[in-house]
Coordinates of C-alpha atoms in Angstrom, one line a residue:
X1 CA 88.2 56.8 33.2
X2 CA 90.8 55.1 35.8
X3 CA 93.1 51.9 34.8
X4 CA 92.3 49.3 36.4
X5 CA 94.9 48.2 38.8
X6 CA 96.4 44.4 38.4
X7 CA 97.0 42.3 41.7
X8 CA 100.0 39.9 42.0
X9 CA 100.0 36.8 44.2
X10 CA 103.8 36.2 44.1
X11 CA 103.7 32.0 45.3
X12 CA 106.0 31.2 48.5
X13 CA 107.7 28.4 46.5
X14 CA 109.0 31.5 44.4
X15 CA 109.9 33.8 47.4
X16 CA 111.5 31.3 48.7
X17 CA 113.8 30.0 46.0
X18 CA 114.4 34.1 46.0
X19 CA 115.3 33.8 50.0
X20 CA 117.5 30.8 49.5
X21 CA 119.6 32.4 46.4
X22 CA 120.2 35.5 48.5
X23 CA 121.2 33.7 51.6
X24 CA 123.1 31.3 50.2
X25 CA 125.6 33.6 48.1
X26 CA 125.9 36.0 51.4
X27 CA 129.7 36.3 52.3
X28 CA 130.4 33.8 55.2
X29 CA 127.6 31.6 54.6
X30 CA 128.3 27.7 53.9
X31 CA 125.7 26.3 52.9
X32 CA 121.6 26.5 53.9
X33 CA 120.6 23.3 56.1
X34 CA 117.1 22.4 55.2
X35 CA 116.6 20.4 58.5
X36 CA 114.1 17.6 59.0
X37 CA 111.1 19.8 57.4
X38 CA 113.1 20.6 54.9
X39 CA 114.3 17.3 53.6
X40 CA 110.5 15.8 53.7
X41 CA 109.7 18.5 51.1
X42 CA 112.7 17.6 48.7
X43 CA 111.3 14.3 48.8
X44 CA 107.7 15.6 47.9
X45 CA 109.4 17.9 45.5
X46 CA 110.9 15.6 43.7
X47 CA 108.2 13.2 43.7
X48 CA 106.2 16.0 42.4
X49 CA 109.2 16.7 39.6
X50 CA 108.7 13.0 38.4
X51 CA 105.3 13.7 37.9
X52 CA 104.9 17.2 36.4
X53 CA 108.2 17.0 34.5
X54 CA 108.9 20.2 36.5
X55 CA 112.3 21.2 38.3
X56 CA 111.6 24.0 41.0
X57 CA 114.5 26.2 42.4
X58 CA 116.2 24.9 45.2
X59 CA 114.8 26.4 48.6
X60 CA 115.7 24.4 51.3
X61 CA 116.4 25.7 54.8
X62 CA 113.7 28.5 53.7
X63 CA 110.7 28.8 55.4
X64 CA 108.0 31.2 54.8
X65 CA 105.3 32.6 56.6
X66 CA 102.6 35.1 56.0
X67 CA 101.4 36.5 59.2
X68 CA 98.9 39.8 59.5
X69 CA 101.4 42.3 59.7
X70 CA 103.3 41.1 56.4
X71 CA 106.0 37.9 55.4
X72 CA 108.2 36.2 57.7
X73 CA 111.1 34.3 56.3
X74 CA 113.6 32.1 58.3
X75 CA 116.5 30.8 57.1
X76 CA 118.5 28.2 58.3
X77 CA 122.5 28.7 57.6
X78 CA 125.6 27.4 58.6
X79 CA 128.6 29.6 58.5
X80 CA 132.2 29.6 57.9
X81 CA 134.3 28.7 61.2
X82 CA 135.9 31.9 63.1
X83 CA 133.6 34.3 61.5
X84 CA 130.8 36.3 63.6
X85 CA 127.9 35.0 63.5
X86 CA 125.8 38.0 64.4
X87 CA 127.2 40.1 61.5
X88 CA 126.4 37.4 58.8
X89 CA 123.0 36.8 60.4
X90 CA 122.7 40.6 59.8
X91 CA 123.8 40.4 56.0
X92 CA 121.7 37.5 55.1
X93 CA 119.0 39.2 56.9
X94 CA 119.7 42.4 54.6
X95 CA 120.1 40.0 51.4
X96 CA 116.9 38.5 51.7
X97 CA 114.9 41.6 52.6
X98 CA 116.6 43.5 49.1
X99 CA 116.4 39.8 47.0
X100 CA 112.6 39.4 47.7
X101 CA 111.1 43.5 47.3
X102 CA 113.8 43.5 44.1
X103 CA 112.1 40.2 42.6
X104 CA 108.8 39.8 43.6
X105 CA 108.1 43.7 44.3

């Protein structure tokens, strides 16, 4: 007799508040700018909150995308003055890859 074996749809809400977490608490990172997108979905969000009663994690400046070849998540930083940028685009790049396969598997 074989187990039968479980599937788990992990939400992009979730892998993003994961994404945004790790980016944001990456050495040299300010703050996560959720841009123009980004600031339409806190209003929806919150709308939504008001509504449900729910409070989701915060996520801006996290975009996610699932493409054929797997998940594609931006982030949209800004970073400490005098620092280089291409080594904390690197680290958050790290951070979010270990953050999401750690969390959501």
């Amino acid at each position: 007799m074989t187990a039968a074996r479980a599937t788990v749809i992990v939400a992009a809400p979730v892998i993003a508040a994961v994404a945004a977490h790790a980016a944001a608490n990456t050495p040299g990172v300010v703050r996560l700018e959720p841009g123009v997108r980004g600031l339409l979905d806190t209003v929806v969000r919150t709308g939504r909150q008001r509504w449900t009663g729910t409070e989701p994690a915060p996520a801006g400046g996290i975009r996610i995308r699932q493409t054929g070849a797997g998940l594609v998540v931006s982030a949209d930083i800004t970073i400490a003055a005098g620092r280089p940028a291409a080594e904390i685009g690197c680290a958050v790049q790290r951070r979010i890859t270990e953050a999401v396969r750690e969390h959501t598997g």
